[in-house]
Amino acid sequence: MKKFNFRKVLDGLTASSPSGSSGGGSGGGSGAGGGSVHPGGTAGAAGTPRDEIQETLTSDYFQICKTVRHGFPYLPTALAFDPVQKILAIGTRTGAIRILGRPGVDCYCQHESGAAVLQLQFLINEGALVSASADDALHLWNLRQKRPAILHSLKFNRERITYCHLPFQSKWLYVGTERGNTHIVNIESFILSGYVIMWNKAIELSTKTHPGPVVHLSDSPRDEGKLLIGYENGTVVLWDLRSKRADLRAYYDEAIHSVAWHHEGKQFMCSHSDGSLTLWNLKSPNRPFQTTIPHGKIQRDGKKPESCKPILKVEYKTCKSSEPFVIFSGGLSYDKACRRPSLTIMHGKAITVLEMDHPIVDFLTLCETPYPNEFQEPYAVVVLLEKDLIVVDLTQSNFPIFENPYPIDIHESPVTCTEYFADCPPDLIPVLYSVGAKHKKQGYSNKEWPISGGAWNLGAQTYPEIIITGHADGSVKFWDASAITLQMLYKLKTSKVFEKQKTGEGKATAEIVEEDPFAVQMMYWCPESRIFCVAGVSAYVIVYRFSKHEVNTEISSLEVRLQYEVEDIITPEPEIIPPFPDASSQLPSLKSLSGSTNTVACEGTMKDSIPCLSVKTRPVRMPPGYQADLVIQLVWVDGEPPQQITSLAVNSAYGLVAFGNCNGLAVVDFMQKTVLLSMGTLDLYGSSDPYQRQPRSPRKSKQFAADNFCMRGLSNFYPDLTKRIRTSYQSLTELSDSPVSLELERCKSPTSDHVNGHCTSPTSQSCSSGKRLSSADVSKANRRGPGRPPFRKAQSAACMEISLPVTTEENRENSFSRSRSSSVSSIDRDSKEAITALYFMESFARKNDSAVSSCLWVGTGLGMVLILSLNLPASDDLRHSEPVMVSPSGTVLTLKGPVLTFACLDCMGTLTHPPYEVWRDPHSADDGEKTRKRKLVMHSPSSSQDMGDHQFAVICSEKQAKVFSLPSQTCLYVHNITETSFLLRADVVTLCNSVCLACFCANGHIMTLSLPSLRPLLDINYLPVTDMRIARTFCFTNEGQALYLSSPTEIQRLTYSQEMCDNLQDMLGDLFTPVETPEAQNRGFLKGLFGGSGQAFDREELFGEATAGKASRSLAQHIPGSGGIEGVRGAAGGVIGDLTRARIALDERGQKLGELDERTASMMASAEAFSKHAHEVMLKYKDKKWYQF
């Protein structure tokens, strides 16, 4: 920070002096190790922008907070439902709780301990929830605030919690433990009662064995004073709470998994480990009234049916007008090993088995009444699976499922990449929904979704937001993410353009990826033109256009040969080593660097010039929505597979798509369906006159050009190779992989240590212009085998491996590969200079340009930035016939670390968007002419302004950010973002009508920098990158929003905007809404007289401290939670917040007054006892004389 403040001071001192400003900008950069490549520059150009541009963003505009979590709860363990509030809670193995109501009501909370949730119990219609966790703690959550908080916790020290039960409208929670004891907790004070049901009192004294843990607790529907306790070994005890003794005991020789009452309280049903159900009558507990093995085969000789898998849970629900429902999970026959997990519904004599896609975690039957002693009238079953949540409609005989309104199918296929677009064109969401709605499935229940509790409104921020997820099976999903909700709009299957892979053929073609060959690796979307582009893991790019009309058409495809050809220089001979190996030697003849309309690899066909996948050749029916316009595939070269794509950019106005990998760059014209450029990275540098190069004989004319200043400029920053190896290896052990690497990069390069052999890297050895390395130097550089550090570090999270080059700290592009075999790894092969960032822009390509022109900015893994000029036909009429010319401009800029992102600001500091073509339907019926006029939006700066003759280029790498003034190419500002770590993601975003650079670092920091001056505005240690998934999916967007995949099934959204943090409470849904508890049914005079216990049951009298005494302090420890006044401070603004605070203050005051009342009553009772005792003593001795004492 000292260095940083010093720079600020320098900025302040030099702002008044233009010449000082220029020197400070470039001098600071050089000292930091990555300054401007053009030292000096005109003083005026460097100094003027500082005085001109007023930056409006300050640190007060920024604050980090999580907003909402979407998707299916990862590794679920528990389920609960409030039948009055109609909200559902799901607990997970990671200690999280998700509470779901009507669509839009979705709340995430987390236990601080991270211990798994064992069980959840709602305080029905009270706005509270009890959770039991695996660290033997009970927690009471307050749901009457938008972000639930813990009011109380109770940590058991000597016993392990196994089961909890909270009777309806009771404030006493029964807690069963592993030792077989049952404790009772007061929900209001969260203090343990002195009343304990010890296991040895509950079972018969003659029983010699321990009954096992408590697996079930429930009070009798007929009499609340009777508690049914189920022990694991098969013992069931009905305990009379008043008389503190067992009313009945039932024994069965199979372990019990669950127990369920009949609503009249005369019978109960148990499920057992042998797949049997036993029905018990309270009048004859000696043996079960009925035993069935629903899925057991009946033996012919009359023996007991064979045992089945355990029935893990049973529910017994009665109906007034039909037979009762018996619903259970498990219990299938052992001989059906392939059977999927199932839920069985027995209704009368009908048995229905519902097979599930995933194992069942838990299920609950939803009933019309919350009272356990009334006819239950079940109407639905909520089934929680390991990776899904389904609700079955019980009111229809075929038991259809309800259509799930929650976005819980994000993980239908694993998410491989994400993109996030805030404030996109408002017409996109209805358009995408209209084409997506046609793919809806049929066969769902026609009833309303039963989990309908809570309340939700749109809130203040209603700009359209879209999230796009790419998946391992090649599918792409578009989601409406407006107003912190998530709803799927449209699903695109990119694998449909390819033939299905036949087993046996796979080895010959798709060997580079054995599983998930269609996985989406990168996506690029232009919302205005609706052009969408994906790059797949099997080295292909597909360009999609959007149409509202169905078409039948053939899919156009191109094949591109993009291979990095170098000589083997491990044992070189003098004077033979070419200083610039050329990738184009294997390319077909191109008329210039640009403009050929040939399809590459059609001419120079070799036996192995084949793509990884086969595109469908027959006409394909394409439904409305995104339709494939062009498929571009990289092909195998000399038995080497194509490398995976590391960067992708598309521009609809230019009609071009560009993509690069660790070998080089390809530019394709998707309007004319031709390849314009396919070139190795080194060849992009060109020389002083790029048109003099001869692609087919590169070795004759490729000397190191004297004016190639970039090659000399950075060599002095890295004085010796040993230091670079050391820092590289340190950065590797700190999970130092670039985002390119994170895209499952696989580099099977056969090339040798070529970067050491030639002065091609900006960080390679110092070398005067035009001078070759001697063979001795090359040999020395290449014979480093034994001295190299280990260049791989296994990443268990993603089953990948990292390979690191010796030559440079920055060159970590090609590091991630799926670990297939040791022959694939690149331990002994150096990574090449990958293309890591691409950006189409109207910009100044050269130093002395007077006007902007069409450009492609190219960033590499060595921190080099190249600008390619695009020469497009002058008129739109010629665009489909005249060739587009692509040529290097000769401009080269440098940064420290692989380049991540580009952006362009106009002379006033406003973000300039790349040009685009306004969307028009390519298959519109009203105008069938393909040659109709395209409408282009160019976004070029206005020439009428005085300062319209320059712009700012913002470039960010993994290590630093720079702002260059164009066309002078002066580095105005430089900021070294991190020395010890590296950036995973950087995006230039708009916020509050201004612009800033948002960065996410591998050490977990989220940072924002002002533009153009790169002042730090925010730096918060938010999230350590513990998982490659976070690194691969983190992305920023406009209006202060960001997201990442927090687990394989969930998207976590967050905001870095102070304004949104302030408004968040208004946007979140309410979990609790005031609802009257339904009245109990009138039981009638005779039922009340004969049907149950006439004696009222006062739990307070039995369990209270006055009667039961205090529990042992060492048994459990009470921990006050943060859900009191502190938890509500941020709960709601305005009157609601004040009312909430007042209510909780009153509750606390009432609680204290109640405790005071209890103490006063206790003191009065003891005073009365003392008075009575004194009176008795007085009466006893009243008539006695003093000598009789």
Coordinates of N, CA and C in Angstrom, one line a residue, residues 811-880:
N811 N 3.8 -17.4 -19.0 CA 3.3 -18.3 -20.0 C 2.6 -19.6 -19.4
R812 N 1.4 -19.4 -18.9 CA 0.7 -20.5 -18.2 C -0.6 -20.8 -18.9
E813 N -0.6 -20.5 -20.2 CA -1.9 -20.6 -20.9 C -2.4 -22.0 -20.9
N814 N -1.6 -23.0 -21.4 CA -2.1 -24.3 -21.8 C -2.0 -25.2 -20.6
S815 N -2.5 -24.9 -19.5 CA -2.1 -25.6 -18.3 C -3.1 -26.7 -17.9
F816 N -4.3 -26.6 -18.3 CA -5.3 -27.6 -17.8 C -5.6 -28.6 -18.9
S817 N -5.5 -29.8 -18.6 CA -5.9 -30.9 -19.5 C -6.5 -32.0 -18.8
R818 N -7.4 -32.6 -19.4 CA -8.0 -33.8 -18.8 C -7.0 -34.9 -18.6
S819 N -6.8 -35.4 -17.5 CA -5.7 -36.4 -17.3 C -6.1 -37.7 -17.9
R820 N -5.6 -38.0 -19.1 CA -5.9 -39.3 -19.8 C -4.8 -40.2 -19.6
S821 N -3.6 -39.8 -20.0 CA -2.4 -40.7 -19.9 C -1.2 -39.9 -19.8
S822 N -0.1 -40.5 -19.4 CA 1.1 -39.7 -19.2 C 1.7 -39.3 -20.6
S823 N 1.3 -40.0 -21.6 CA 1.9 -39.6 -22.9 C 1.3 -38.3 -23.4
V824 N 0.1 -37.9 -22.8 CA -0.5 -36.7 -23.3 C 0.1 -35.5 -22.6
S825 N 0.7 -35.6 -21.4 CA 1.1 -34.5 -20.6 C 2.3 -33.8 -21.3
S826 N 2.4 -32.5 -21.0 CA 3.4 -31.8 -21.6 C 4.5 -31.4 -20.6
I827 N 5.0 -32.4 -19.9 CA 6.1 -32.2 -19.0 C 7.3 -31.7 -19.7
D828 N 7.7 -32.4 -20.8 CA 8.9 -32.1 -21.4 C 8.7 -31.1 -22.6
R829 N 7.5 -30.6 -22.7 CA 7.3 -29.7 -23.8 C 6.8 -28.4 -23.3
D830 N 7.3 -27.3 -23.9 CA 6.9 -26.0 -23.4 C 5.6 -25.6 -24.1
S831 N 4.9 -24.8 -23.3 CA 3.6 -24.2 -23.8 C 4.0 -23.1 -24.8
K832 N 3.1 -22.9 -25.7 CA 3.4 -21.8 -26.7 C 2.6 -20.6 -26.4
E833 N 2.8 -19.6 -27.2 CA 2.1 -18.3 -26.9 C 0.7 -18.4 -27.4
A834 N -0.2 -18.6 -26.4 CA -1.6 -18.7 -26.7 C -2.3 -17.4 -27.0
I835 N -3.4 -17.4 -27.8 CA -4.2 -16.2 -28.0 C -5.2 -16.2 -26.8
T836 N -5.2 -15.2 -25.9 CA -6.0 -15.3 -24.7 C -7.1 -14.3 -24.7
A837 N -7.1 -13.3 -25.6 CA -8.2 -12.3 -25.6 C -8.3 -11.7 -27.0
L838 N -9.6 -11.5 -27.5 CA -9.8 -10.9 -28.8 C -10.9 -9.9 -28.7
Y839 N -10.9 -8.8 -29.5 CA -11.8 -7.8 -29.4 C -11.9 -7.0 -30.7
F840 N -13.1 -7.0 -31.3 CA -13.3 -6.2 -32.5 C -13.7 -4.8 -32.1
M841 N -13.1 -3.8 -32.8 CA -13.4 -2.4 -32.4 C -13.1 -1.4 -33.5
E842 N -13.8 -0.3 -33.5 CA -13.4 0.8 -34.4 C -12.3 1.6 -33.6
S843 N -11.1 1.5 -34.1 CA -10.0 2.1 -33.3 C -8.9 2.6 -34.3
F844 N -7.9 3.2 -33.6 CA -6.7 3.7 -34.4 C -5.7 2.5 -34.4
A845 N -5.5 2.0 -35.6 CA -4.6 0.8 -35.7 C -3.1 1.1 -35.6
R846 N -2.8 2.3 -36.1 CA -1.3 2.7 -36.2 C -1.1 4.0 -35.4
K847 N 0.2 4.3 -35.2 CA 0.5 5.4 -34.4 C 0.1 6.8 -35.0
N848 N 0.2 6.9 -36.3 CA 0.0 8.2 -37.0 C -1.4 8.2 -37.7
D849 N -2.3 7.3 -37.4 CA -3.6 7.3 -38.0 C -4.4 8.6 -37.6
S850 N -5.1 9.1 -38.6 CA -5.9 10.3 -38.3 C -7.4 9.9 -38.0
A851 N -7.8 8.8 -38.4 CA -9.2 8.4 -38.2 C -9.2 6.9 -37.7
V852 N -10.3 6.6 -37.1 CA -10.5 5.2 -36.6 C -10.8 4.3 -37.8
S853 N -10.5 3.0 -37.7 CA -10.8 2.1 -38.7 C -11.2 0.7 -38.0
S854 N -11.7 -0.2 -38.8 CA -12.0 -1.5 -38.2 C -10.8 -2.3 -37.8
C855 N -10.8 -2.8 -36.6 CA -9.6 -3.4 -36.0 C -10.0 -4.7 -35.3
L856 N -9.1 -5.6 -35.2 CA -9.2 -6.7 -34.3 C -8.0 -6.7 -33.3
W857 N -8.3 -6.5 -32.0 CA -7.3 -6.5 -31.0 C -7.0 -7.9 -30.5
V858 N -5.7 -8.3 -30.5 CA -5.4 -9.6 -30.1 C -4.4 -9.6 -28.9
G859 N -4.8 -10.3 -27.8 CA -4.0 -10.4 -26.6 C -3.4 -11.8 -26.5
T860 N -2.2 -11.9 -26.1 CA -1.6 -13.3 -26.0 C -1.2 -13.6 -24.5
G861 N -0.8 -14.8 -24.4 CA -0.4 -15.3 -23.0 C 0.9 -14.8 -22.5
L862 N 1.6 -14.1 -23.4 CA 2.9 -13.5 -23.0 C 2.7 -12.0 -22.7
G863 N 1.5 -11.5 -22.7 CA 1.2 -10.1 -22.4 C 1.4 -9.2 -23.6
M864 N 1.4 -9.8 -24.8 CA 1.6 -9.0 -26.0 C 0.2 -8.6 -26.5
V865 N 0.1 -7.4 -27.0 CA -1.2 -6.9 -27.6 C -0.9 -6.5 -29.1
L866 N -1.5 -7.2 -30.0 CA -1.3 -6.9 -31.4 C -2.6 -6.3 -32.0
I867 N -2.5 -5.4 -32.9 CA -3.7 -4.9 -33.6 C -3.7 -5.3 -35.1
L868 N -4.7 -6.0 -35.5 CA -4.9 -6.4 -36.9 C -5.9 -5.4 -37.6
S869 N -5.5 -4.9 -38.7 CA -6.4 -4.1 -39.5 C -7.3 -4.9 -40.3
L870 N -8.6 -4.5 -40.4 CA -9.6 -5.1 -41.2 C -10.0 -4.2 -42.3
N871 N -9.8 -4.6 -43.5 CA -10.2 -3.8 -44.7 C -11.5 -4.4 -45.2
L872 N -12.6 -3.7 -44.9 CA -13.9 -4.2 -45.3 C -14.3 -3.5 -46.6
P873 N -15.2 -4.1 -47.4 CA -15.7 -3.5 -48.6 C -16.4 -2.2 -48.3
A874 N -16.2 -1.2 -49.1 CA -16.7 0.2 -48.8 C -18.2 0.2 -48.7
S875 N -18.9 -0.5 -49.6 CA -20.4 -0.4 -49.5 C -21.0 -1.8 -49.1
D876 N -22.2 -1.7 -48.6 CA -22.8 -2.9 -48.1 C -23.2 -3.9 -49.2
D877 N -23.4 -3.3 -50.4 CA -23.7 -4.1 -51.6 C -22.6 -5.1 -51.9
L878 N -21.4 -4.7 -51.7 CA -20.2 -5.5 -52.1 C -19.8 -6.4 -51.0
R879 N -20.5 -6.4 -49.8 CA -20.0 -7.1 -48.7 C -20.0 -8.7 -49.0
H880 N -21.0 -9.1 -49.7 CA -21.1 -10.6 -50.0 C -20.2 -11.0 -51.1

